[in-house]
Each structure stands twice: as C-alpha cells, then as structure tokens.
Short mmCIF file of C-alpha atoms in Angstrom, two decimals:
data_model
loop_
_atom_site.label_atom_id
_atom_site.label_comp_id
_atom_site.label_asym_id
_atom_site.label_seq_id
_atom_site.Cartn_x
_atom_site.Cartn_y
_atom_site.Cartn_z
CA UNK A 1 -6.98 -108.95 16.97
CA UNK A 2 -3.95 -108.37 14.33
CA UNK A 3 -1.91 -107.23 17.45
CA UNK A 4 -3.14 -109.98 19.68
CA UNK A 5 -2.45 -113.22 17.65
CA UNK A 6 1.59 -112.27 17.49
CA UNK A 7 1.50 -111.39 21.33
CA UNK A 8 -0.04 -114.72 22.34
CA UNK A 9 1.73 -116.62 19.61
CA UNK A 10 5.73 -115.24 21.03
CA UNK A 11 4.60 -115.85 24.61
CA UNK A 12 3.59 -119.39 23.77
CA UNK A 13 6.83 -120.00 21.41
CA UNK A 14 9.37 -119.95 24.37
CA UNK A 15 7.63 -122.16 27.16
CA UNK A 16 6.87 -124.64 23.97
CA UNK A 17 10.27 -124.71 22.29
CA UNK A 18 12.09 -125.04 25.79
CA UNK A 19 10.15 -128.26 26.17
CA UNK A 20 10.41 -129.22 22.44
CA UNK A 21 14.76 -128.61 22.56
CA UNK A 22 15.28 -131.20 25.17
CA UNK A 23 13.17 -133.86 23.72
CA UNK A 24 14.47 -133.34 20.51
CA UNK A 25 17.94 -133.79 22.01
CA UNK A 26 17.53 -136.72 23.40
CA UNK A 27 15.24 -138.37 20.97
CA UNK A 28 16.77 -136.62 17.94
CA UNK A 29 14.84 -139.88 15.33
CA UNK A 30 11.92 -137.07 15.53
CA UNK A 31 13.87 -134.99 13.49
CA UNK A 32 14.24 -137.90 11.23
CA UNK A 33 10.65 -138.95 11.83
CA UNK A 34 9.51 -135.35 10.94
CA UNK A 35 11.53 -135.29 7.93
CA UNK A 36 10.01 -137.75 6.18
CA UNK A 37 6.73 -137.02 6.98
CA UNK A 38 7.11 -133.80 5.86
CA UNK A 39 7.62 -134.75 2.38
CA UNK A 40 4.08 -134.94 2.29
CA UNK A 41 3.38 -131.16 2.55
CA UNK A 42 2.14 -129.63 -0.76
CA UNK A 43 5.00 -127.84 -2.50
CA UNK A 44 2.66 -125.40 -5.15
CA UNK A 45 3.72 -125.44 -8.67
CA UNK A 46 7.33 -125.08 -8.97
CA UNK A 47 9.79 -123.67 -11.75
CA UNK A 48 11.41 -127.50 -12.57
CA UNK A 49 13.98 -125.66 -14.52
CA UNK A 50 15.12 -123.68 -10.98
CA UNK A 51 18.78 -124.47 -9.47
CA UNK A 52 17.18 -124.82 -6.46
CA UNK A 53 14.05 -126.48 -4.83
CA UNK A 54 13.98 -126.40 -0.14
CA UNK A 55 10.98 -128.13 0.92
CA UNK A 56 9.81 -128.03 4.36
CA UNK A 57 11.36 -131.72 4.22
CA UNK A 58 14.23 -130.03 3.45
CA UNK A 59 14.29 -127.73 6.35
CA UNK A 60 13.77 -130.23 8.43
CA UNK A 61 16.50 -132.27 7.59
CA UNK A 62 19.08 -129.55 7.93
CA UNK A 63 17.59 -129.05 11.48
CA UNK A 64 18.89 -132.48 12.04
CA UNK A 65 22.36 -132.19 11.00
CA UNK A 66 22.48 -128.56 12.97
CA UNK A 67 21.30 -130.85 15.90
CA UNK A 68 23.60 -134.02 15.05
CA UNK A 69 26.69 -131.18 14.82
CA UNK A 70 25.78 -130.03 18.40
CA UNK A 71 25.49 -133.28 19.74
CA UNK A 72 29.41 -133.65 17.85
CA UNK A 73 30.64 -130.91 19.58
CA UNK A 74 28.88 -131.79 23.30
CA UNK A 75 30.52 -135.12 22.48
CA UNK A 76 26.70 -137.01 22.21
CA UNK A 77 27.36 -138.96 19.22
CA UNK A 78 27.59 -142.84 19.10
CA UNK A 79 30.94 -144.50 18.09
CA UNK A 80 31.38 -144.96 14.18
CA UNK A 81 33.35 -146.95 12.64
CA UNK A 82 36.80 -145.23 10.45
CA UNK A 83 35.52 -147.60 7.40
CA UNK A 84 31.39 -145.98 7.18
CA UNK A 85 33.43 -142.24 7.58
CA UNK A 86 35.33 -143.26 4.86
CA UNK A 87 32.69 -144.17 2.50
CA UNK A 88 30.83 -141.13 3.03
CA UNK A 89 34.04 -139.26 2.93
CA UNK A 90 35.07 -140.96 -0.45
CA UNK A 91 31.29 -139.14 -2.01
CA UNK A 92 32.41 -135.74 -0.85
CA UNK A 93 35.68 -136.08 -2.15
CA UNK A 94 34.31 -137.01 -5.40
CA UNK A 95 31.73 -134.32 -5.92
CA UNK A 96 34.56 -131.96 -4.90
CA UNK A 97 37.50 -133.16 -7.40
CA UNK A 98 34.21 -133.18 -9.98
CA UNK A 99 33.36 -129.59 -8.98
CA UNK A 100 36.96 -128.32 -9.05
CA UNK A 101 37.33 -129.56 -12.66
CA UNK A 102 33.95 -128.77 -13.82
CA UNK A 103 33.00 -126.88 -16.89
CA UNK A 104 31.66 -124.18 -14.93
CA UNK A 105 32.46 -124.82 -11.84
CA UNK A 106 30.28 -121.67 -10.22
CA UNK A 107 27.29 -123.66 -11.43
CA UNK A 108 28.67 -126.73 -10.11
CA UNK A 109 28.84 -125.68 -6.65
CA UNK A 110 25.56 -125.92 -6.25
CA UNK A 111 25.28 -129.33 -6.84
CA UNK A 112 28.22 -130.03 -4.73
CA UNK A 113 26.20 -128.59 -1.81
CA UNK A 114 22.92 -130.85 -2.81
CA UNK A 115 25.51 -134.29 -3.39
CA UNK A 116 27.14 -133.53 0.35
CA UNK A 117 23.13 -133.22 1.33
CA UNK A 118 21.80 -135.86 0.20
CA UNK A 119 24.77 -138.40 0.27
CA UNK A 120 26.11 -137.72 3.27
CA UNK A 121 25.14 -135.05 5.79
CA UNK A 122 22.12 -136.18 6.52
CA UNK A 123 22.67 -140.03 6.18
CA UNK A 124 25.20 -139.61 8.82
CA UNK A 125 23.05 -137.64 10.80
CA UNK A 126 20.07 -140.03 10.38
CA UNK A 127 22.76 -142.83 11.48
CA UNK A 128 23.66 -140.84 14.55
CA UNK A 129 20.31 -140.51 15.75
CA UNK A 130 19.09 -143.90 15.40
CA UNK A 131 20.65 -145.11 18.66
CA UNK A 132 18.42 -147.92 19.57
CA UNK A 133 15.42 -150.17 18.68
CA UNK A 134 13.09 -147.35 19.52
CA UNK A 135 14.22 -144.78 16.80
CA UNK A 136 14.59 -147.14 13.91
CA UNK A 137 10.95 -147.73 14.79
CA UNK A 138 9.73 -144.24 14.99
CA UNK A 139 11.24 -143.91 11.62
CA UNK A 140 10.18 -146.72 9.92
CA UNK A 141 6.52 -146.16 11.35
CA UNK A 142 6.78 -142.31 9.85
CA UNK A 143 7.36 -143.73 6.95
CA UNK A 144 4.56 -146.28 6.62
CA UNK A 145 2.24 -143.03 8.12
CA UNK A 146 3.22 -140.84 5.03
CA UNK A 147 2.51 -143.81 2.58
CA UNK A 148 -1.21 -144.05 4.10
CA UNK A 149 -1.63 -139.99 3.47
CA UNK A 150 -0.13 -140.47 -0.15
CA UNK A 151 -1.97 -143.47 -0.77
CA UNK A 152 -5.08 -142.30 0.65
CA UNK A 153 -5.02 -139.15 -1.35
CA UNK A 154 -4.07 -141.43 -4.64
CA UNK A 155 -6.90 -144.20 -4.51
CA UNK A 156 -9.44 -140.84 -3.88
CA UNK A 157 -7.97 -139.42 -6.84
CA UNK A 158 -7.96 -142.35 -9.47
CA UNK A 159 -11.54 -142.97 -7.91
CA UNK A 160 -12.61 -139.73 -8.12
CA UNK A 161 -10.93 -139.23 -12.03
CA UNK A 162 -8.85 -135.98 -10.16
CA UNK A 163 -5.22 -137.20 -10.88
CA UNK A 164 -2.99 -136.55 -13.31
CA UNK A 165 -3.60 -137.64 -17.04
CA UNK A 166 -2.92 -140.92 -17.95
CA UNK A 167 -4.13 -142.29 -21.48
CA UNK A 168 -6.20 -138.81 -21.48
CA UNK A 169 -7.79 -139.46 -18.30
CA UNK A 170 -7.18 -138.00 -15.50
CA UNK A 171 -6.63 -140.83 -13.52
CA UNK A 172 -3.18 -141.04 -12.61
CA UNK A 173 -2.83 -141.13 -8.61
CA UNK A 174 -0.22 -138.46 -8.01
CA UNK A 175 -0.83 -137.74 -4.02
CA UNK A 176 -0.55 -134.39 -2.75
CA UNK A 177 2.75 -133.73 -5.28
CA UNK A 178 1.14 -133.05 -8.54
CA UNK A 179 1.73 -133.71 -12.51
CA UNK A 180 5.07 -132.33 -12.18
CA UNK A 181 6.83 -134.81 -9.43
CA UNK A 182 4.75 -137.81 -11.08
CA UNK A 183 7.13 -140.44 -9.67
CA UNK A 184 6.94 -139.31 -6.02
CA UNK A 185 4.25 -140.73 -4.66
CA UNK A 186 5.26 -143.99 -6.26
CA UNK A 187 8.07 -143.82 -4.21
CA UNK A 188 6.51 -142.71 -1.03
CA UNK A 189 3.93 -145.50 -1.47
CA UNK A 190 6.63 -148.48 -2.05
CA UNK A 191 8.86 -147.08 0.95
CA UNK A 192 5.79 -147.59 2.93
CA UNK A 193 5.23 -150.85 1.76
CA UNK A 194 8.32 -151.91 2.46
CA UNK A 195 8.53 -150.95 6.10
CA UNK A 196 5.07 -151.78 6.88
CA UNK A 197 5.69 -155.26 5.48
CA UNK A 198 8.91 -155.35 7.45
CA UNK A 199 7.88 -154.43 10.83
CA UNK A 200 4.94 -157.17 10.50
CA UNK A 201 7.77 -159.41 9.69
CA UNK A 202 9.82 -158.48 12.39
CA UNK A 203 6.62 -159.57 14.80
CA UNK A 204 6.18 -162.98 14.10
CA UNK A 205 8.35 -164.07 16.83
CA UNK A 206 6.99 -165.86 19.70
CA UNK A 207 5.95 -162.55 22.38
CA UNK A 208 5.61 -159.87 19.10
CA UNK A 209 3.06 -157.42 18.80
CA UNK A 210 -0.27 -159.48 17.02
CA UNK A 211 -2.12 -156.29 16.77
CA UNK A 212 1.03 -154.13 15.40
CA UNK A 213 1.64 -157.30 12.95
CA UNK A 214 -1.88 -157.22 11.41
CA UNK A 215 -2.25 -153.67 11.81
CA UNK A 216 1.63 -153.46 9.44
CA UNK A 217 -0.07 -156.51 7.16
CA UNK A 218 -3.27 -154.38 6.49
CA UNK A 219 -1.00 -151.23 6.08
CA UNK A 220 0.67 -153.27 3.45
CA UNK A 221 -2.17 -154.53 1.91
CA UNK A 222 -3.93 -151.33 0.91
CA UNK A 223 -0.97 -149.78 -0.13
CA UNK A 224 -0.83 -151.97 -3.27
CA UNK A 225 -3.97 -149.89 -4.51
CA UNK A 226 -2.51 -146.61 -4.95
CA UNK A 227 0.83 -148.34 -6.10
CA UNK A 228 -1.45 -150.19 -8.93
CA UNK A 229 -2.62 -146.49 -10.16
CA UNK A 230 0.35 -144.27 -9.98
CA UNK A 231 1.00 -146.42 -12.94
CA UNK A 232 4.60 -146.48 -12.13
CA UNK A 233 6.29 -148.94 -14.29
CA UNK A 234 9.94 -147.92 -12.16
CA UNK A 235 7.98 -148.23 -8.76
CA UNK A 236 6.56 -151.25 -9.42
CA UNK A 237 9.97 -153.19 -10.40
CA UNK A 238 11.60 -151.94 -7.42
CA UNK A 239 8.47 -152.41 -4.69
CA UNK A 240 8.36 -156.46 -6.25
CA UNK A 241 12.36 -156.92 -6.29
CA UNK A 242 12.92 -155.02 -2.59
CA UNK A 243 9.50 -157.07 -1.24
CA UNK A 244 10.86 -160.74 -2.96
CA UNK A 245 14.18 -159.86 -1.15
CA UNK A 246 12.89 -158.78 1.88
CA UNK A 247 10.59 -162.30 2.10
CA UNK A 248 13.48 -164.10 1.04
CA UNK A 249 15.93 -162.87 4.18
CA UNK A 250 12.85 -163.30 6.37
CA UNK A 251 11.35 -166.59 5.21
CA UNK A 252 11.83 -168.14 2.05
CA UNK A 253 8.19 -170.14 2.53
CA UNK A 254 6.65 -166.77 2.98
CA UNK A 255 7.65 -166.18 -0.61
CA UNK A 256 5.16 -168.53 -2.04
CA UNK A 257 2.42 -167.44 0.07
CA UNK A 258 3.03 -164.24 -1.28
CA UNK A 259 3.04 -164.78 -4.58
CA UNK A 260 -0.28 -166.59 -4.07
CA UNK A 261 -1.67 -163.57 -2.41
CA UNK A 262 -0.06 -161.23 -5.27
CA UNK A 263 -2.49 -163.31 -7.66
CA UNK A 264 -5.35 -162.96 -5.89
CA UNK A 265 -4.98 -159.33 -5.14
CA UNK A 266 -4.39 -159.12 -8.72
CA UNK A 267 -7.86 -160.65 -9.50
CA UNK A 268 -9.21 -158.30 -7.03
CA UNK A 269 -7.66 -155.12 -8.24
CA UNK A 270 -8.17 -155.92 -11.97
CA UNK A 271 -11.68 -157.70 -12.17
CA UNK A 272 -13.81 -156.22 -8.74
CA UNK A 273 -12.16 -152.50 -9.21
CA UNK A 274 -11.90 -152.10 -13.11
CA UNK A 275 -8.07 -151.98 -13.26
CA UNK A 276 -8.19 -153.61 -16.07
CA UNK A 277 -9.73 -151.16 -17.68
CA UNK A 278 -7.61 -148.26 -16.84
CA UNK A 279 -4.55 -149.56 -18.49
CA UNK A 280 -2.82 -151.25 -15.45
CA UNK A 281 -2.61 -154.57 -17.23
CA UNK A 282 -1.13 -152.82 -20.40
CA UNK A 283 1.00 -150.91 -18.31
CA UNK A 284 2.66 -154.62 -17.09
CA UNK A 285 2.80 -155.85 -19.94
CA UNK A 286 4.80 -152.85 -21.72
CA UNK A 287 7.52 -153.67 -18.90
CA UNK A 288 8.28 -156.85 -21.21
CA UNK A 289 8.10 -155.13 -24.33
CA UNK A 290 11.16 -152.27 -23.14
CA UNK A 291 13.68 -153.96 -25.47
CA UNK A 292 11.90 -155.06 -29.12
CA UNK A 293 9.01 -152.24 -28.69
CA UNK A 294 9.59 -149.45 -26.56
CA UNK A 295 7.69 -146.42 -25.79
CA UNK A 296 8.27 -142.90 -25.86
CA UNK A 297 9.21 -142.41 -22.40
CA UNK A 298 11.35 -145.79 -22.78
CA UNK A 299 12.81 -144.64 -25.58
CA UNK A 300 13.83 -141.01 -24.59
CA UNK A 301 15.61 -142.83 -20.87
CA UNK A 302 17.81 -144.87 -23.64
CA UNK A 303 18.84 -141.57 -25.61
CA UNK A 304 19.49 -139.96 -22.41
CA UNK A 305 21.68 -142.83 -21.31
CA UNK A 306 23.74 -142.72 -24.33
CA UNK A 307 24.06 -138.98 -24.02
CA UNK A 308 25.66 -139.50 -20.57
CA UNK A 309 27.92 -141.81 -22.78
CA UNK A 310 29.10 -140.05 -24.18
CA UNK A 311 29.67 -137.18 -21.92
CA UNK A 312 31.69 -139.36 -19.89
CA UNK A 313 33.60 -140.31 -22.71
CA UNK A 314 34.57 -136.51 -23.32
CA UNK A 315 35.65 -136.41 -19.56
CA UNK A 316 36.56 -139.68 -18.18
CA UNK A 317 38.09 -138.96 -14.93
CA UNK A 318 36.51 -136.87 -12.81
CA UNK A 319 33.46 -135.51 -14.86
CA UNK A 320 31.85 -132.79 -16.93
CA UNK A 321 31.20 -131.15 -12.57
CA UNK A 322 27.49 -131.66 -10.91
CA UNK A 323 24.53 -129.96 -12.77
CA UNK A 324 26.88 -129.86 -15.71
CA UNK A 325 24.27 -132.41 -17.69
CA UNK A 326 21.76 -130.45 -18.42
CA UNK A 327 24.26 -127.69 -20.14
CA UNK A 328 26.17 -130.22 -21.97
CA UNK A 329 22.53 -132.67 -23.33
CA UNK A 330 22.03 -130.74 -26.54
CA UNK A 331 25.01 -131.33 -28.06
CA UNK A 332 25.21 -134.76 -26.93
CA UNK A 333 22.12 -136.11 -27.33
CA UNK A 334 20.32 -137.57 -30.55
CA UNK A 335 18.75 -135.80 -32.59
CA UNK A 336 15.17 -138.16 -31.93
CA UNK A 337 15.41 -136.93 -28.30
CA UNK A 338 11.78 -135.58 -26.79
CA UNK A 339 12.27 -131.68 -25.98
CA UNK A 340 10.34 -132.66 -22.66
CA UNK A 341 7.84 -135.07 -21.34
CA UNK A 342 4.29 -134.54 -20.88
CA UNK A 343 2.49 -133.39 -17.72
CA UNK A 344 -0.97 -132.83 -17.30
CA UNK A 345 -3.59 -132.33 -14.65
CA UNK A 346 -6.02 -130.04 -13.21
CA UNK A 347 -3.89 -127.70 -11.27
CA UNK A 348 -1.43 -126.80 -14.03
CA UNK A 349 -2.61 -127.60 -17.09
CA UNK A 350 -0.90 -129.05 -20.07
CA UNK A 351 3.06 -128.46 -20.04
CA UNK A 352 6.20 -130.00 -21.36
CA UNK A 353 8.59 -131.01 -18.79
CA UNK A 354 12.24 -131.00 -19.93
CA UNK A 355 15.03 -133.87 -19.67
CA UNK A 356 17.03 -132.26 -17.56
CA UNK A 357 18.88 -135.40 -16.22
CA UNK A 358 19.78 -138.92 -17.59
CA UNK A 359 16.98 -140.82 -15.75
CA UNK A 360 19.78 -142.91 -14.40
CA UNK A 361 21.82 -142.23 -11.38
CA UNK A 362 24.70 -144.45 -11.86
CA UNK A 363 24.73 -142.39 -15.68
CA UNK A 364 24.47 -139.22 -13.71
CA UNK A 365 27.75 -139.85 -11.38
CA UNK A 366 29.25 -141.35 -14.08
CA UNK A 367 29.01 -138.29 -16.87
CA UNK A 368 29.44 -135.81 -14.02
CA UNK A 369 32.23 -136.97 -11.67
CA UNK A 370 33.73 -139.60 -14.44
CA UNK A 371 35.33 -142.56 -13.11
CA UNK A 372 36.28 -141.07 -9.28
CA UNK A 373 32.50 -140.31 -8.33
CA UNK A 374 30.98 -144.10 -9.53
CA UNK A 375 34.25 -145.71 -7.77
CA UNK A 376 33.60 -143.88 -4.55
CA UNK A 377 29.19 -144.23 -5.10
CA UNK A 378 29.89 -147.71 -5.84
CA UNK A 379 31.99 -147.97 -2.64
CA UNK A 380 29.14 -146.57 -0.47
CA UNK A 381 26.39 -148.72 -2.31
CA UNK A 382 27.91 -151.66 -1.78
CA UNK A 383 29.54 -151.34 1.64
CA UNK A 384 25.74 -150.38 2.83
CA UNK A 385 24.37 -153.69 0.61
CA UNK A 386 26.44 -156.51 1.97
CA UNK A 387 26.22 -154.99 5.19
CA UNK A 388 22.70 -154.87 5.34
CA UNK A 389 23.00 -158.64 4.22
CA UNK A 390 24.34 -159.61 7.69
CA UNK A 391 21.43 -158.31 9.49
CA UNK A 392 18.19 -161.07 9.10
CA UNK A 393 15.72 -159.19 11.78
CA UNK A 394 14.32 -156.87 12.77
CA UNK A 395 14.86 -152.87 11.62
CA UNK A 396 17.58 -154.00 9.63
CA UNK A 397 15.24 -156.45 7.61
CA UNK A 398 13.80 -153.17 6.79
CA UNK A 399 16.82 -151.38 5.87
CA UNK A 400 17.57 -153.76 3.42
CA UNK A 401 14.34 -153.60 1.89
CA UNK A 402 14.41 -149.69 0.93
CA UNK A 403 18.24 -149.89 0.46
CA UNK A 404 17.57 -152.65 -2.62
CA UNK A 405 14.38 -150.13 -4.01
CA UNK A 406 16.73 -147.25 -3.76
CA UNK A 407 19.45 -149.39 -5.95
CA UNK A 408 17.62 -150.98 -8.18
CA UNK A 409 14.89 -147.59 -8.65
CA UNK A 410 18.75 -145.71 -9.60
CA UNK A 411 18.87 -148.14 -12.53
CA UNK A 412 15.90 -145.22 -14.13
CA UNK A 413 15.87 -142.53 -12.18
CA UNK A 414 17.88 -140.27 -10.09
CA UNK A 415 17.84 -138.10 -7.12
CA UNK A 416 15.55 -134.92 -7.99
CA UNK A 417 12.40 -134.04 -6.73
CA UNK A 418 10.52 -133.55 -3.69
CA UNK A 419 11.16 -136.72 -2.09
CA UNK A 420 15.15 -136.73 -2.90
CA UNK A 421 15.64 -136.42 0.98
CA UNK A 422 13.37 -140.02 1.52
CA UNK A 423 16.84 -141.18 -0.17
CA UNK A 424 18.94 -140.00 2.48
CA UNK A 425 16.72 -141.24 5.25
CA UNK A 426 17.24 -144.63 3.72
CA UNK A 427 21.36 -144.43 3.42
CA UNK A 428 20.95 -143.37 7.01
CA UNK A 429 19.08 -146.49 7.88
CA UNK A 430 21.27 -148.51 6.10
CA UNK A 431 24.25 -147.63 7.80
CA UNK A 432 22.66 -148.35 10.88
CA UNK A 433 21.89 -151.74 10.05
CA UNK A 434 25.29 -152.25 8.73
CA UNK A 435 26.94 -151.12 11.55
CA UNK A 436 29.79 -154.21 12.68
CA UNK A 437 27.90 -155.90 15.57
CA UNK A 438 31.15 -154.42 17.66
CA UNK A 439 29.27 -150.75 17.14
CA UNK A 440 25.68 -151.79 18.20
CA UNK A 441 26.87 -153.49 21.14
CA UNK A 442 28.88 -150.57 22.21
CA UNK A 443 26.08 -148.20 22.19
CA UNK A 444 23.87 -150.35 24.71
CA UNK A 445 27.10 -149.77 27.27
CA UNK A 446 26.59 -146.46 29.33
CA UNK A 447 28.90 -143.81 28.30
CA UNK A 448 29.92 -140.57 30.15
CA UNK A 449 29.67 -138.78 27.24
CA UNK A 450 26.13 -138.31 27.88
CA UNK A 451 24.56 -141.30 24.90
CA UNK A 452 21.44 -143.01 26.82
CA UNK A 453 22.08 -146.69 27.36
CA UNK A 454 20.14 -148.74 24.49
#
C-alpha cells in the first residue's frame, strides 16, 4: 500500500494540475481567493522570536506573484497607471535606502524582503488579477467564508470555555490561531464583516441578488458574536469606524438604522448570552479610560511608542534599517516596560510573549526607515484612501471599508503575524478600486494581448 498511494497520487498530479494551470491563468483572483482563505490553516506553536514565519497563506501568495510575473512577461497584465507604480515603487525604495543604512544591515535584509512582500508584490499582483466584477467578488466572498470558519470556531470556543485566557478564564475566542496570534482572528472576523456587509450593500439596487443580500446581512450579523469575545479592544474600534464609514458612503439613513440595530444586538449579546458577565462591557468601557487610567497592555503600547521616539530621533532620515527595533528597544525603552505580554491557553500553556515591535505601524516605519519610509507609506496610504473615496458602489464600497480598518487598526498594531498577508490582499483591493475610471474602462476593451474582455 506504501508503494501504491505515491503511484496513484503522481499519475493523478499531472492530468489535475494541467487542468488546474489554465484556470488559474485565466482566473488568477483564485490565487487571491486561496490566499486568504488559507490564513485559516493551523500554523502549530511557533518560535515568535524567529526571523522568519511562511504560512501556507504565504505560499500561496508567492504563487500569485510567480503567476502575475508570467502573465508580465506573456504580456497578460491590465494597463496601470505610472502614478499607482510609483507609489508602490516609492515603499521599495524606502525599505531599501533604510536597509542600506541600517545598523546591521545583514539582519535588515530580511525585512526588506517581508516590506517588498507585503507592501507591494503581492498588492500589485492582487491588483493585476482583479480584472473585472467577478474577481473582486470571489475575493471579497473568500473573505467573508474565512470569517464564518474563524468565527465559528470562536463562538464554540468562548461557549465551550476552550479559548485563550481572559480574566483567568479561558474564554477568549482565538479561532484556529491560538494564544500566541491573539489579535488574528479579530482581524479575520472584522474583514469579514466588512465585506459581507458590503456586498449586501452593493445589492440593494433595483435587479440585486435578495437572497445573496440577506444571506451577506445574516453573514454580518453573526459575525458580531465572535467579534464581541475575542475581546479585541483594537478590532472593535476599527470594525465600528470602517462599518460607520462604509454606511456613510452607501447611505447615510442606513446609519441610524444601524445604530439602532447595534443597541439591540447589544441587549441581546449582553443580557440573553451573559456577555455581560464575561467582561465585554468592562472591556468597552476601558476603551474610554486609555488616557486618565490605563492598563497594562495600554500602558506598555505608550512606552513602546516613545521608544520608537526616540529611535527615530537617533536616526532621522532613513532609519535605524527593518527588524532593527527589536535590537535597539532595550536601550531605548523605559525602564517600567513589560519584559513580554501574557499568553495563555490550553495548547501552550502559560508563556511571556516579548515586545518585539512598537504596536504601531506608522512608529514602526517611522523608527526604522526615518523620515523617507513614512513620506513614501504615507504616499501609498493616502493615494489608495482618497481614491477609494471616488468609488460609492459596489466592490469598491468594500475596498474602502477594509482599507479604513487597515489604517486606523495601524494606529496599535503592525504587520506581524499570521494574517500579515490579509493586509496585502486589502492594498491590492484598494488599488483596484482606485484605479482612474480611464483604467477600468480600458480593461472592458478587448486587447490582443490576450486580457479577457470585462
């Protein structure tokens, strides 16, 4: 049997992939699609400390830009604008002047590779292969698919008491990612939200899709449960700014039913399941209490901020190089800095997880590529923004949404983690959406370069 199961398996793999190649090159959003639901595989415990973390998400993802640099050189690709190259172009140009005139740069290079990753090759990729209507769907429904699995798994595990430990319970709905990635799905969850609520959006027009709209609205709906118990204080502010914006460019009386239906959910959640009781309303409350009474974990985020201070202060131009924070923290920081934070749950125990970033990514660029990197992030970020901003339906009502979580979750936290790559998905979306209307149009016009007509 040992000698069988290889023999069928390689005389299956050829027939399968020669049908899988073609429909991957002319639909590459399944990479994309694939991608993000990927991010949902378990990961094991992992050594946080490590240089280096590939995820199957990860693999994927590169698969896309191998395929999106094929498609370059078969001449494939859809017509982008000189200003979006030179925004992306501006972050590599950055995290290479950083890298150059790092403190050690050898150390640095690998965060070079991971900035050009996650900032730009596979946003432009994801841009490239959302060529019409049809793939900005597929992705945004993969997205709002890996929510339900996260959430799923996170309402069964503050149900069950099988999370991580919150308060000293193990409550905490972590999904399939564990103690040690506590935020991720949090984010997962609110990118789900977001899309789900925006495709339902996008179908109130006269001739949409009732089924798909109350199908997205009850997608939506649940997913506020496992958002209530990841006990995400970060998630939370970002899910209710991107949501208030996304109702706003969609329908500003939609607003106010919303908040209405916020409150009663909120009665729901907090007097029919026992929320209340689990520290959810505490939890809301400490958001208010940030500046005159902060926490631990509140407190640490501010230390770390001023230690990226004044790291940039010591290298104002181009940085201290990427991954150079973590070497330089110790002799920056305050002395009242937490060693770590705690993680707990039943897979790995009790451990201390350390600092190893400023919990802030405009901090981060800013202490690690100085002035150059947040000019040229600030560039990209707000190109993507007010382009977005032109775009009222549709996918691009979407793009906005998880574009505005993405910006206002970097005001306390950064990109690390298993779901790092959900951030590139989203830049890629974006710059779809804020394509100039010139762009869109021209890729519905039939090209002999071999792009399908849209």
């Amino acid at each position: 049997m040992a000698l069988t199961i290889p023999t069928v398996l390689g005389a299956c793999r050829g027939p399968a992939l020669r049908k899988a190649l073609p429909a991957l090159a002319d639909r590459p959003s399944l990479l994309a699609a694939a991608t993000v639901l990927l991010v949902c595989v378990p990961t094991g415990e992992k050594d946080v400390t490590a240089a280096v973390h590939v995820t199957a998400a990860d693999l994927a993802s590169l698969a896309l830009v191998a395929l999106t640099a094929l498609n370059l050189l078969r001449g494939r690709l859809p017509a982008v604008s000189t200003a979006t190259c030179v925004k992306f172009a501006g972050i590599v140009v950055a995290a290479a002047v950083a890298t150059v005139g790092s403190i050690d740069p050898a150390a640095s290079v690998t965060g070079f590779v991971r900035l050009t990753q996650v900032f730009v090759l596979v946003p432009a990729a994801v841009l490239c292969s959302l060529r019409d209507r049809t793939d900005q769907r597929l992705v945004l429904g993969s997205f709002v698919a890996a929510a339900l699995i996260q959430g799923v798994v996170g309402a069964h595990q503050y149900l069950t008491r099988t999370g991580a430990s919150y308060t000293g319970q193990p409550i905490r709905a972590v999904g399939t990612f564990g103690a040690l990635d506590i935020m991720a799905m949090s984010t997962v969850v609110g990118y789900g939200l977001l899309a789900a609520l925006a495709v339902a959006l996008g179908e109130r027009h006269p001739g949409g899709n009732a089924r798909l709209r109350r199908a997205m609205f009850g997608a939506a709906a649940f997913l506020v449960l496992p958002l209530a118990v990841s006990f995400s204080r970060g998630s939370w502010i970002a899910t209710g700014v991107a949501a208030t914006v996304l109702l706003l460019r969609a329908d500003a009386r939609l607003l106010v039913r919303g908040a209405v239906l916020g409150l009663a959910a909120a009665v729901v959640l907090i007097g029919g399941l026992g929320l209340d009781a689990s520290g959810v309303t505490r939890r809301l409350s400490s958001i208010g209490s940030v500046s005159a009474a902060p926490d631990q974990s509140v407190s640490d985020r501010y230390d770390l901020w001023a230690t990226a201070g004044r790291i940039w202060q010591d290298h104002p131009v181009h940085g201290a190089g990427p991954k150079a924070f973590q070497q330089l923290r110790d002799s920056h920081a305050p002395l009242r800095l937490s060693s770590g934070s705690d993680a707990a749950d039943s897979t790995i125990g009790f451990q201390r997880e350390p600092l190893l970033s400023p919990h802030n990514m405009y901090f981060l660029v800013l202490s690690e590529q100085g002035l150059i990197g947040i000019v040229a992030y600030g560039a990209l970020f707000l190109g993507l923004l007010l382009g977005c901003l032109r775009r009222s339906r549709g996918p691009g009502l979407a793009a906005q949404a998880l574009l505005t979580w993405v910006l206002v979750d970097f005001l306390y936290a950064d990109i690390g983690g298993t779901t790092t790559v959900l951030t590139s998905v989203v830049l890629g979306l974006a710059a779809r959406a804020a394509r100039p209307a010139a762009e869109r149009s021209a890729d519905s016009t039939p090209k002999s370069t071999g792009v399908q007509a849209t």
